[in-house]
Tab-separated table of C-alpha atoms in Angstrom:
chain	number	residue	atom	x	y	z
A	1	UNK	CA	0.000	0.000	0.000
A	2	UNK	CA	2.864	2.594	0.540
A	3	UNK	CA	4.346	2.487	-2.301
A	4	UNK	CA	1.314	2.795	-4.397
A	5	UNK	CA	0.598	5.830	-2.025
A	6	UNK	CA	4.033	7.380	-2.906
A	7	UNK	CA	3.061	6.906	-6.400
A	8	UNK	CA	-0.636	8.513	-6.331
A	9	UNK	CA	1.086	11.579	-4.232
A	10	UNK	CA	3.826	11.960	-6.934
A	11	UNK	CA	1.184	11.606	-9.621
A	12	UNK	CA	-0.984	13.877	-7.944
A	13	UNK	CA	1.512	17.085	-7.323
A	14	UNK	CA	3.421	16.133	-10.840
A	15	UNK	CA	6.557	16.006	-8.816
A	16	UNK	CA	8.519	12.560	-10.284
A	17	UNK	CA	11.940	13.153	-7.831
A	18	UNK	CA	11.590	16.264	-5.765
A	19	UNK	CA	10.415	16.304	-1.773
A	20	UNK	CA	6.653	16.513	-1.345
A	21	UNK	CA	6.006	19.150	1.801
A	22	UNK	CA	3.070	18.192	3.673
A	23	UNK	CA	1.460	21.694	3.411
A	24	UNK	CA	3.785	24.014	1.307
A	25	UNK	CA	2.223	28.141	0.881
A	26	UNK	CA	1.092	28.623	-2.453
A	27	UNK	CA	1.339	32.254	-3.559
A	28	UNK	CA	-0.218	32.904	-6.969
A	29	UNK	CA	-2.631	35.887	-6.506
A	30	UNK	CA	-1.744	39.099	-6.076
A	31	UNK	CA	0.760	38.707	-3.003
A	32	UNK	CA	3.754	40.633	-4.440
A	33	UNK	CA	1.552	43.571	-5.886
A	34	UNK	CA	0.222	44.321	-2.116
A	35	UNK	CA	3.546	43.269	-0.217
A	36	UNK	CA	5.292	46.119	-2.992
A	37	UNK	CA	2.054	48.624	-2.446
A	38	UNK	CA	2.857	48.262	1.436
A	39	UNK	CA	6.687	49.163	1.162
A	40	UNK	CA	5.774	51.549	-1.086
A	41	UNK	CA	3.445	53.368	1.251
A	42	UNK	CA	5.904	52.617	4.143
A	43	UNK	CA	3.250	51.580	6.725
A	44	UNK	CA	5.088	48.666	7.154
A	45	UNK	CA	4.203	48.023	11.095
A	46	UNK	CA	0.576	47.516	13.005
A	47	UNK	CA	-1.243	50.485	11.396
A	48	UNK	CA	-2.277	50.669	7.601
A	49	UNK	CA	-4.831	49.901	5.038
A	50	UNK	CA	-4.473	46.119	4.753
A	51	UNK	CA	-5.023	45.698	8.354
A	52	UNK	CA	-8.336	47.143	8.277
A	53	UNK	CA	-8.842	45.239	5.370
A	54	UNK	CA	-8.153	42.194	6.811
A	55	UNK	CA	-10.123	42.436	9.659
A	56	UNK	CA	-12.948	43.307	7.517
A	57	UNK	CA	-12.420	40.000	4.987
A	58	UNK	CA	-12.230	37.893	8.606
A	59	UNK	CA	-15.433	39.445	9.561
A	60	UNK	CA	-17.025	38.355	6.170
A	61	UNK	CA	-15.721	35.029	5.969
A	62	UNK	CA	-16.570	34.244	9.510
A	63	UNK	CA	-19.608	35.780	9.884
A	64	UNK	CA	-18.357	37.710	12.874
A	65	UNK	CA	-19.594	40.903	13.815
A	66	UNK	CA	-15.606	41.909	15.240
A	67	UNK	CA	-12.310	40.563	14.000
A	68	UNK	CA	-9.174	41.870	15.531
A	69	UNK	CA	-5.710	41.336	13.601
A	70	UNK	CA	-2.820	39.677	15.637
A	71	UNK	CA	1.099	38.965	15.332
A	72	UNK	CA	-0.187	35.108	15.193
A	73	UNK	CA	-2.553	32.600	16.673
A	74	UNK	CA	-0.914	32.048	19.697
A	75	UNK	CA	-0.973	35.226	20.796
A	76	UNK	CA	-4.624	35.671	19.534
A	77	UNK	CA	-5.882	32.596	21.946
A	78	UNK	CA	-4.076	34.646	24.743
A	79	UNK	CA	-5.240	37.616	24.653
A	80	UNK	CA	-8.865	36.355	24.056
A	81	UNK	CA	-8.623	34.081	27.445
A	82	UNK	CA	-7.006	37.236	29.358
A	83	UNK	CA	-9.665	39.297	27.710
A	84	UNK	CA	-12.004	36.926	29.982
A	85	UNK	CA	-10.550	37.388	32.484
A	86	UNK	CA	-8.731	34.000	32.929
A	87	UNK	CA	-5.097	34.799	35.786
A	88	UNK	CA	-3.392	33.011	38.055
A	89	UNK	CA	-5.147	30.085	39.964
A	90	UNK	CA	-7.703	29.776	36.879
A	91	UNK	CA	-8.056	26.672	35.444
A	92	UNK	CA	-9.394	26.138	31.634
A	93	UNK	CA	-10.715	22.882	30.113
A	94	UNK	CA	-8.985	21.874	26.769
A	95	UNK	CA	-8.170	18.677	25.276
A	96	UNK	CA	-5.015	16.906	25.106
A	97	UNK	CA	-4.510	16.442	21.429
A	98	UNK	CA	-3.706	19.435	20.429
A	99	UNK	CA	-0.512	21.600	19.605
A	100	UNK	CA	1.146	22.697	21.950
A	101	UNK	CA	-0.203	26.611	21.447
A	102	UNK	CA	-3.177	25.831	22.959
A	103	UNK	CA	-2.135	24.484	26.327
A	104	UNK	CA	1.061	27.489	26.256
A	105	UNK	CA	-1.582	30.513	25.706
A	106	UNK	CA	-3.661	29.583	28.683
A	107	UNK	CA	-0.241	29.049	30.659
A	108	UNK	CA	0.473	32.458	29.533
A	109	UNK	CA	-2.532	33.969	31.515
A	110	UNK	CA	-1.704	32.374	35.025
A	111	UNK	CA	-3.543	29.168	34.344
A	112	UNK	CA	-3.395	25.932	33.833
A	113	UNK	CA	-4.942	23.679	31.464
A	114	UNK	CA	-7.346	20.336	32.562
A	115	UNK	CA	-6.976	18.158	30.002
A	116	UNK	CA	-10.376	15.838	28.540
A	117	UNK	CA	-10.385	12.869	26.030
A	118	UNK	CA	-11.591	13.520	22.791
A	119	UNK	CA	-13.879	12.003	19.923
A	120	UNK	CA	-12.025	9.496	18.126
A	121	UNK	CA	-13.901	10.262	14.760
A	122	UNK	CA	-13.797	14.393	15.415
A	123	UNK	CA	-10.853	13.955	17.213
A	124	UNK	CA	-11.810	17.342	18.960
A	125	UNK	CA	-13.067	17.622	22.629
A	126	UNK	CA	-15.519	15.379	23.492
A	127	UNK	CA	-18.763	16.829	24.400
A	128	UNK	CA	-19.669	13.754	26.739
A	129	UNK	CA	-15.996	13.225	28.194
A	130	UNK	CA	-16.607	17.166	29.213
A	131	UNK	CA	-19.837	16.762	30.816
A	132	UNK	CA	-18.548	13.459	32.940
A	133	UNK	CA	-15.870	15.637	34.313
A	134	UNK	CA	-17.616	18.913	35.278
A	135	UNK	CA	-20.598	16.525	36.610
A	136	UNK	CA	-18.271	13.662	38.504
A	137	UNK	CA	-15.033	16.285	39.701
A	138	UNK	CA	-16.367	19.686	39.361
A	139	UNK	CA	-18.546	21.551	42.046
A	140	UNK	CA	-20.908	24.043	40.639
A	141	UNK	CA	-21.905	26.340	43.277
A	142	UNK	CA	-23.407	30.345	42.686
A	143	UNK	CA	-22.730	30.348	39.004
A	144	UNK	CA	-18.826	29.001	39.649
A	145	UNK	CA	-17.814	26.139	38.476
A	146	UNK	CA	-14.767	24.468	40.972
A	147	UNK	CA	-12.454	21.502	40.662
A	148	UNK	CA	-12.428	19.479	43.599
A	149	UNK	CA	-9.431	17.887	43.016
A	150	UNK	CA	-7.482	21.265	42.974
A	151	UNK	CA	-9.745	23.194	44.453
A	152	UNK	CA	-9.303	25.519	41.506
A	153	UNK	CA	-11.539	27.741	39.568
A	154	UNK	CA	-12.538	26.521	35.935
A	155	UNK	CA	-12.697	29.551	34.213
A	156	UNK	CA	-13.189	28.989	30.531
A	157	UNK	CA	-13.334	25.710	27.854
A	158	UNK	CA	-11.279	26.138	24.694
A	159	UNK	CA	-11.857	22.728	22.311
A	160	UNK	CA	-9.871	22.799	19.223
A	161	UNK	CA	-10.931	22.007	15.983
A	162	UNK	CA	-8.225	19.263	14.830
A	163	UNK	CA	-6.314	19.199	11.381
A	164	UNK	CA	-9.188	21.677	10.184
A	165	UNK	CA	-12.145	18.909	10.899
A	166	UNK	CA	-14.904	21.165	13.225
A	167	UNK	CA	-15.827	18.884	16.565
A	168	UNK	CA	-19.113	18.878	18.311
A	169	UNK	CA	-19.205	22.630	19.204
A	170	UNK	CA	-23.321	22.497	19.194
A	171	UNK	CA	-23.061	19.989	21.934
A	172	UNK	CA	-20.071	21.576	23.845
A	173	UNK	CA	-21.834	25.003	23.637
A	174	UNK	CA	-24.355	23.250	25.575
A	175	UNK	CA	-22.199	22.007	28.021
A	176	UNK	CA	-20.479	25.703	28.490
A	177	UNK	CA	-23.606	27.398	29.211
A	178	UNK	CA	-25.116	24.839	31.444
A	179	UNK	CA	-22.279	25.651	33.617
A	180	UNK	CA	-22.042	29.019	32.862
A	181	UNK	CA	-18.383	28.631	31.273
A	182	UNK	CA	-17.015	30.743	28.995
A	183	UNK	CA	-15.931	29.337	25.460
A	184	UNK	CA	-13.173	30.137	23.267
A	185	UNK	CA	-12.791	28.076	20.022
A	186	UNK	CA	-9.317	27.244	18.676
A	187	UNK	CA	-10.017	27.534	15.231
A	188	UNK	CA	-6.409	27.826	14.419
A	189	UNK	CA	-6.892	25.214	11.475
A	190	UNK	CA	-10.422	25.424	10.568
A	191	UNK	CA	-10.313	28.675	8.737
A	192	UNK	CA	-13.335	27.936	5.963
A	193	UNK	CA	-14.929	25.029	8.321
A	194	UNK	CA	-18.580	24.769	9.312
A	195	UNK	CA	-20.759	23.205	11.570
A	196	UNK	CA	-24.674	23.148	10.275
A	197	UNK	CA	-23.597	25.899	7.905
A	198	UNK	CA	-22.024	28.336	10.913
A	199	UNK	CA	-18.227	28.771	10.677
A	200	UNK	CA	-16.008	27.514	13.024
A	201	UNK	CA	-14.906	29.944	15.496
A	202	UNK	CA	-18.291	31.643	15.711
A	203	UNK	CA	-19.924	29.674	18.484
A	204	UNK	CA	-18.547	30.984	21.707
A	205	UNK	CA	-17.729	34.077	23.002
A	206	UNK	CA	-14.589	34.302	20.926
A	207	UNK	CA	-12.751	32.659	18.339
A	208	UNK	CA	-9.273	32.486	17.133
A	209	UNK	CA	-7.201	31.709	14.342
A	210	UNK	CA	-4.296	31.422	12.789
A	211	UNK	CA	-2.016	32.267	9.786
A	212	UNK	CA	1.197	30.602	10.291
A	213	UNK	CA	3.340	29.351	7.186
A	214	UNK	CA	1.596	25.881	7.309
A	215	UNK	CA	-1.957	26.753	7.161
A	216	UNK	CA	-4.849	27.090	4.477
A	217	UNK	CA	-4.002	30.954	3.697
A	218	UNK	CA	-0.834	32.026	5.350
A	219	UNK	CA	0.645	35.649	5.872
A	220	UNK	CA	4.325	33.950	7.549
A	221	UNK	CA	2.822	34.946	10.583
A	222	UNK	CA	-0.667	36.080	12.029
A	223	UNK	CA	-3.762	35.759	13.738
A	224	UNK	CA	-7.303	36.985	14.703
A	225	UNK	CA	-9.792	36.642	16.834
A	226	UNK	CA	-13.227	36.980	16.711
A	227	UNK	CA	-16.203	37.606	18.477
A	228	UNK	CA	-19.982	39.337	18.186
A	229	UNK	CA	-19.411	40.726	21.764
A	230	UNK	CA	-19.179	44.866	20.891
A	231	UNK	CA	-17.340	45.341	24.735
A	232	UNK	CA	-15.178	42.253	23.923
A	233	UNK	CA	-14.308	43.227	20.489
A	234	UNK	CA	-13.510	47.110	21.285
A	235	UNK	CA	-11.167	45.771	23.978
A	236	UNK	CA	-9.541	43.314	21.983
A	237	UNK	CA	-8.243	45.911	20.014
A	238	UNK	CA	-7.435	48.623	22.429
A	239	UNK	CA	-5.282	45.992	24.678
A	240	UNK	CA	-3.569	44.450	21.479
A	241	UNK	CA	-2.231	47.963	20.668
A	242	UNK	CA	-0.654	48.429	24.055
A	243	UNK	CA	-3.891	49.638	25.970
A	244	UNK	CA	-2.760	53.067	24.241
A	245	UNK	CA	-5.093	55.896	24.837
A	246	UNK	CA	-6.202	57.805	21.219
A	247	UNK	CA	-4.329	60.863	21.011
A	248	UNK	CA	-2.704	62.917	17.994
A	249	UNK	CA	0.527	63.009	19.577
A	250	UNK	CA	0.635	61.884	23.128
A	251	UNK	CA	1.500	58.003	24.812
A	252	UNK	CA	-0.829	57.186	27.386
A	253	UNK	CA	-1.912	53.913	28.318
A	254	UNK	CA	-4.739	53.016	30.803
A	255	UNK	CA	-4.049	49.384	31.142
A	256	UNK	CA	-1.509	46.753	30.488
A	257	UNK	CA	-1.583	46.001	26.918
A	258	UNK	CA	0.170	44.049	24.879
A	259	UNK	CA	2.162	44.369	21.379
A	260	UNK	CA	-0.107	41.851	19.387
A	261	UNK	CA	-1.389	43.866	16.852
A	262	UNK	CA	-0.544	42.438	12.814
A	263	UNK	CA	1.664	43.946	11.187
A	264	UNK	CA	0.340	45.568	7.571
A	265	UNK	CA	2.885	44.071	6.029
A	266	UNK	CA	1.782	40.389	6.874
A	267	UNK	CA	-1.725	42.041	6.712
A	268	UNK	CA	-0.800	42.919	2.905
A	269	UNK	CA	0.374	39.391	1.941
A	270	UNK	CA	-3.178	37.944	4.178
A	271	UNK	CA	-5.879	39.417	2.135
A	272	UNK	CA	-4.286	38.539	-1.279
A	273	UNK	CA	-4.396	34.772	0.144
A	274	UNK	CA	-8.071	35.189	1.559
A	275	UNK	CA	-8.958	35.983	-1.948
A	276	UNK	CA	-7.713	32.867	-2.840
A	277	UNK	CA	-10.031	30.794	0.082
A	278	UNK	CA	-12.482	29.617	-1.985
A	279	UNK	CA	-10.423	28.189	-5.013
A	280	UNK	CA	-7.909	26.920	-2.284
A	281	UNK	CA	-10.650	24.990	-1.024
A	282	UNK	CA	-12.466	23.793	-3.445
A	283	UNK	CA	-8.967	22.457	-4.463
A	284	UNK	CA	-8.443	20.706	-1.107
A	285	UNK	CA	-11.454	19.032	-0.946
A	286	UNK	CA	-10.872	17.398	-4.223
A	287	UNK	CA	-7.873	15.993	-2.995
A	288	UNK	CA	-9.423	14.920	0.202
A	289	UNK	CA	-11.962	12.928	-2.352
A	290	UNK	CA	-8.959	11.588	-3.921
A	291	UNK	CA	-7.399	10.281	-0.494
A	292	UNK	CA	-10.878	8.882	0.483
A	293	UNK	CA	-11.248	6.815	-2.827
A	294	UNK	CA	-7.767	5.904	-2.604
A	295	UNK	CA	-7.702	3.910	1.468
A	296	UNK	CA	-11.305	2.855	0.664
A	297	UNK	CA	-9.786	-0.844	0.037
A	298	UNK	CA	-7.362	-0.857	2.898
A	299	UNK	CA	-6.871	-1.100	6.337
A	300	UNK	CA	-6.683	2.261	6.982
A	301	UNK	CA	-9.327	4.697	7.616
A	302	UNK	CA	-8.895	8.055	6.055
A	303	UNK	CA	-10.676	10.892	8.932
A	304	UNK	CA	-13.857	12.537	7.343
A	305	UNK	CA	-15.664	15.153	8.418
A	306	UNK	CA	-18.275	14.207	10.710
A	307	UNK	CA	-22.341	14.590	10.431
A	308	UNK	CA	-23.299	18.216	9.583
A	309	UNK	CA	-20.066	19.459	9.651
A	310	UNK	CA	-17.757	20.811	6.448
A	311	UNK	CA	-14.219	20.492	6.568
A	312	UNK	CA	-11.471	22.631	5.228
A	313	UNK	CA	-9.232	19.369	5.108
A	314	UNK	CA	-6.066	21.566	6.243
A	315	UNK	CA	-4.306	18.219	7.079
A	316	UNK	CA	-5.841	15.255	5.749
A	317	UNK	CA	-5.310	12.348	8.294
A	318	UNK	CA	-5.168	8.383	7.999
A	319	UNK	CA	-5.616	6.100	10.930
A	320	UNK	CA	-3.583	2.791	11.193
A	321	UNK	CA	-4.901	-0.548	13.170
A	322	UNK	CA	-1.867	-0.087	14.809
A	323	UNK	CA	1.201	1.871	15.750
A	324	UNK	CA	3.816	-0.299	14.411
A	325	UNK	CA	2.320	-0.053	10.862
A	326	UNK	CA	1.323	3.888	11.219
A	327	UNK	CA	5.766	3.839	12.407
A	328	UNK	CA	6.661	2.323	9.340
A	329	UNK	CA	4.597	4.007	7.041
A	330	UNK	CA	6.022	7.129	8.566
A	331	UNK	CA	9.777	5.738	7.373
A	332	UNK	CA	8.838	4.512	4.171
A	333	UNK	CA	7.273	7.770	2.874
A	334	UNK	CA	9.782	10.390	4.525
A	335	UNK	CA	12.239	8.177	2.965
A	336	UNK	CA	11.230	8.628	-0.352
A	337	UNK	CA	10.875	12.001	0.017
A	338	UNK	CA	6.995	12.329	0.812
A	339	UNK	CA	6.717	14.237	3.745
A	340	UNK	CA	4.145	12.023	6.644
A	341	UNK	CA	4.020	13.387	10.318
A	342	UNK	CA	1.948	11.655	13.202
A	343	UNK	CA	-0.087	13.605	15.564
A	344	UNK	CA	1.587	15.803	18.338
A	345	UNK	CA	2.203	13.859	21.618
A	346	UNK	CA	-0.719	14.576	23.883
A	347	UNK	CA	0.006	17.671	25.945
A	348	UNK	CA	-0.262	15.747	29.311
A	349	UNK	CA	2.834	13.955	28.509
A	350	UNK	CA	5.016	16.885	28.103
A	351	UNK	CA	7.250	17.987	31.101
A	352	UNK	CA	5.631	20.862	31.785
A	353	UNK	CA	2.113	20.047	31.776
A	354	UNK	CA	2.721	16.090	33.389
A	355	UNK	CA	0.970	17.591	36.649
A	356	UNK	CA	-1.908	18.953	35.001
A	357	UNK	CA	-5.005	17.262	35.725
A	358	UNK	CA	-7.013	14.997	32.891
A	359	UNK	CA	-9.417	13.230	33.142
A	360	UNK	CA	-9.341	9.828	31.280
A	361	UNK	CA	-7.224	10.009	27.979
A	362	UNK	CA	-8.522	6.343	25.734
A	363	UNK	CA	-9.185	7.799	23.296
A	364	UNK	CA	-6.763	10.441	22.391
A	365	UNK	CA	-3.932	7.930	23.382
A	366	UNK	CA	-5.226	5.546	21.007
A	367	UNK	CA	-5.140	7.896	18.136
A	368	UNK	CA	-2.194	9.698	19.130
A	369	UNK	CA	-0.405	6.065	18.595
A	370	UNK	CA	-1.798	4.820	15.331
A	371	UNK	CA	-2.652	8.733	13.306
A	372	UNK	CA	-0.623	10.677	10.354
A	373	UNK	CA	-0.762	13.265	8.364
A	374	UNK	CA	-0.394	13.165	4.753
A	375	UNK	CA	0.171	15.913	1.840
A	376	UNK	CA	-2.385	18.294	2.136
A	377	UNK	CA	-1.301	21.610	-0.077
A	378	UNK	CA	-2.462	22.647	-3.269
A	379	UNK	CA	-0.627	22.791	-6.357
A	380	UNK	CA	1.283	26.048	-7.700
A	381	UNK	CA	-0.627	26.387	-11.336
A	382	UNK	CA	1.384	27.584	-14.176
């Protein structure tokens, strides 16, 4: 089977001899007539035109009635958690497969992060697993929600929508408000996702994303969040661009702030890709087609999206029956030259996070063991 997968890959991306990335940018709109109409204008740093132009294609895409433009997604999930609020002795609910981003941006705030099992066909935060922990080691008491473990605080949920396939955010928006949690979506991958025809990111209070190198539409950097809350949204901004007060010539800041705000450079090179979203895909999901027809015959399962859901296939994903034959796959292809990656190791089993609490972890060990990624970019058209 691997070989004939190396073959359909090389087939696929025309590429006889040369190393297949697993998700490569593709710039082939009008990237280098903004970039040069950015140096040009020399507003280079956090305040120009393509900013504001940015923020209004996020709102558009998403549906959102605020976007707010960050240095990248990392720094987008923090500042939306301390934007609720979430400090030191906080606790926030995540899952455990996940990149590491997500468990270092609620660290950032003070916090730690409780780790939950996911879904093994979403492979985002399961709404049940959730609802067994806040019901069997949670105390909720006046509207606050308490682990009795720790005797912490659980201050906010953040699931994350994995390899750009949207989880059960209906059902986990359920779970949020019967406990009166707050909810931030990781969206960091699911930029053009949906669940029941609502993009990803939209659900809770706030959203974020991200526009690293590796992702659907990339600016190098970036990242936004997003939210219909009008307080939350006018903060977002004021506290990304140092908490400074509006003046014509004067630096005054009323809070602590942070430098987060996008640069109009990256801005510049982000809208010329979000042009692109559609076509890119459209192109993506024809390849995801591809990979589906192609392991239908096999013994491994290629990861669809799941009922009512649409998904932006950032990294398709293959499951193995088991982890010696997911290892050697993972040799075979890199050694011809076809990039393969598994999953992240789960966050619980990283040094700095082995003393968080989780609750039980089947089904994201099981996955983490026996999942990989496979080439996922479009194709540079001549």
């Amino acid at each position: 089977m691997t070989e004939d997968f190396i073959q359909f890959v090389r087939d696929y991306y025309k590429s006889p001899d040369e190393l297949i990335p697993l998700h490569a940018p593709v710039f082939r709109g009008k990237e280098i007539e903004y970039v040069t109409d950015t140096i040009r204008s020399t507003f280079v740093s956090s305040v120009g035109a393509y900013v504001d132009r940015f923020e209004v294609m996020m709102k558009s895409i998403t549906g959102a009635k605020y976007a707010i433009a960050t240095v990248n997604g990392t720094a987008a999930l923090h500042i939306a958690l301390h934007s609720l609020g979430v400090g030191s002795g906080d606790e926030v609910i995540t899952q455990a497969l996940s990149f590491i981003a997500t468990a270092n941006a609620i660290r950032y705030t003070g916090a730690d992060p409780v780790f939950i099992d996911i879904d093994s066909d979403s492979m985002s935060l399961s709404p049940m697993a959730l609802l067994a922990f806040l019901e069997s080691e949670c105390e909720f008491k006046d509207r606050i929600v308490t682990n009795k473990r720790t005797g912490k605080r659980i201050k906010a949920i953040v699931p994350m929508h994995t390899f750009g396939n949207p989880g059960r955010i209906e059902e986990i928006c359920k779970v949020a408000n019967q406990f009166r949690l707050d909810l931030v979506e990781d969206s960091a991958e699911s930029l053009g996702s949906y669940v029941n025809g609502k993009h990803t990111g939209s659900f809770g209070r706030l959203g974020v994303f991200s526009f690293n190198g590796n992702k659907t539409v990339t600016c190098g950097g970036g990242g936004a969040v997003v939210t219909d809350d009008e307080n939350l949204g006018k903060r977002l901004k004021h506290i990304t661009t140092t908490a400074k007060v509006p003046h014509p010539w004067e630096y005054s800041h009323d809070e602590l702030g942070f430098n987060y705000r996008m640069p109009n450079l990256n801005a510049a090179l982000a809208c010329a890709q979000l042009e692109q979203l559609d076509d890119f895909l459209n192109e993506k999901r024809s390849l995801s087609m591809k990979y589906l027809d192609f392991f239908e015959n096999t013994k491994v399962t290629f990861k669809k999206e799941i009922k009512n859901s649409v998904s932006n296939y950032w990294l398709n994903t293959i499951e193995f029956q088991s982890k010696s034959d997911r290892d050697k796959f993972l040799a075979e292809t890199n050694g011809a030259k076809v990039m393969t990656r598994p999953a992240w190791n789960p966050l619980n089993t990283l040094p700095m996070y082995q003393n968080c609490v989780s609750g039980s972890l089947k089904n994201t060990n099981h996955i983490a063991d026996r999942l990989a990624n496979i080439p996922s970019g479009v194709k540079w058209k001549e």
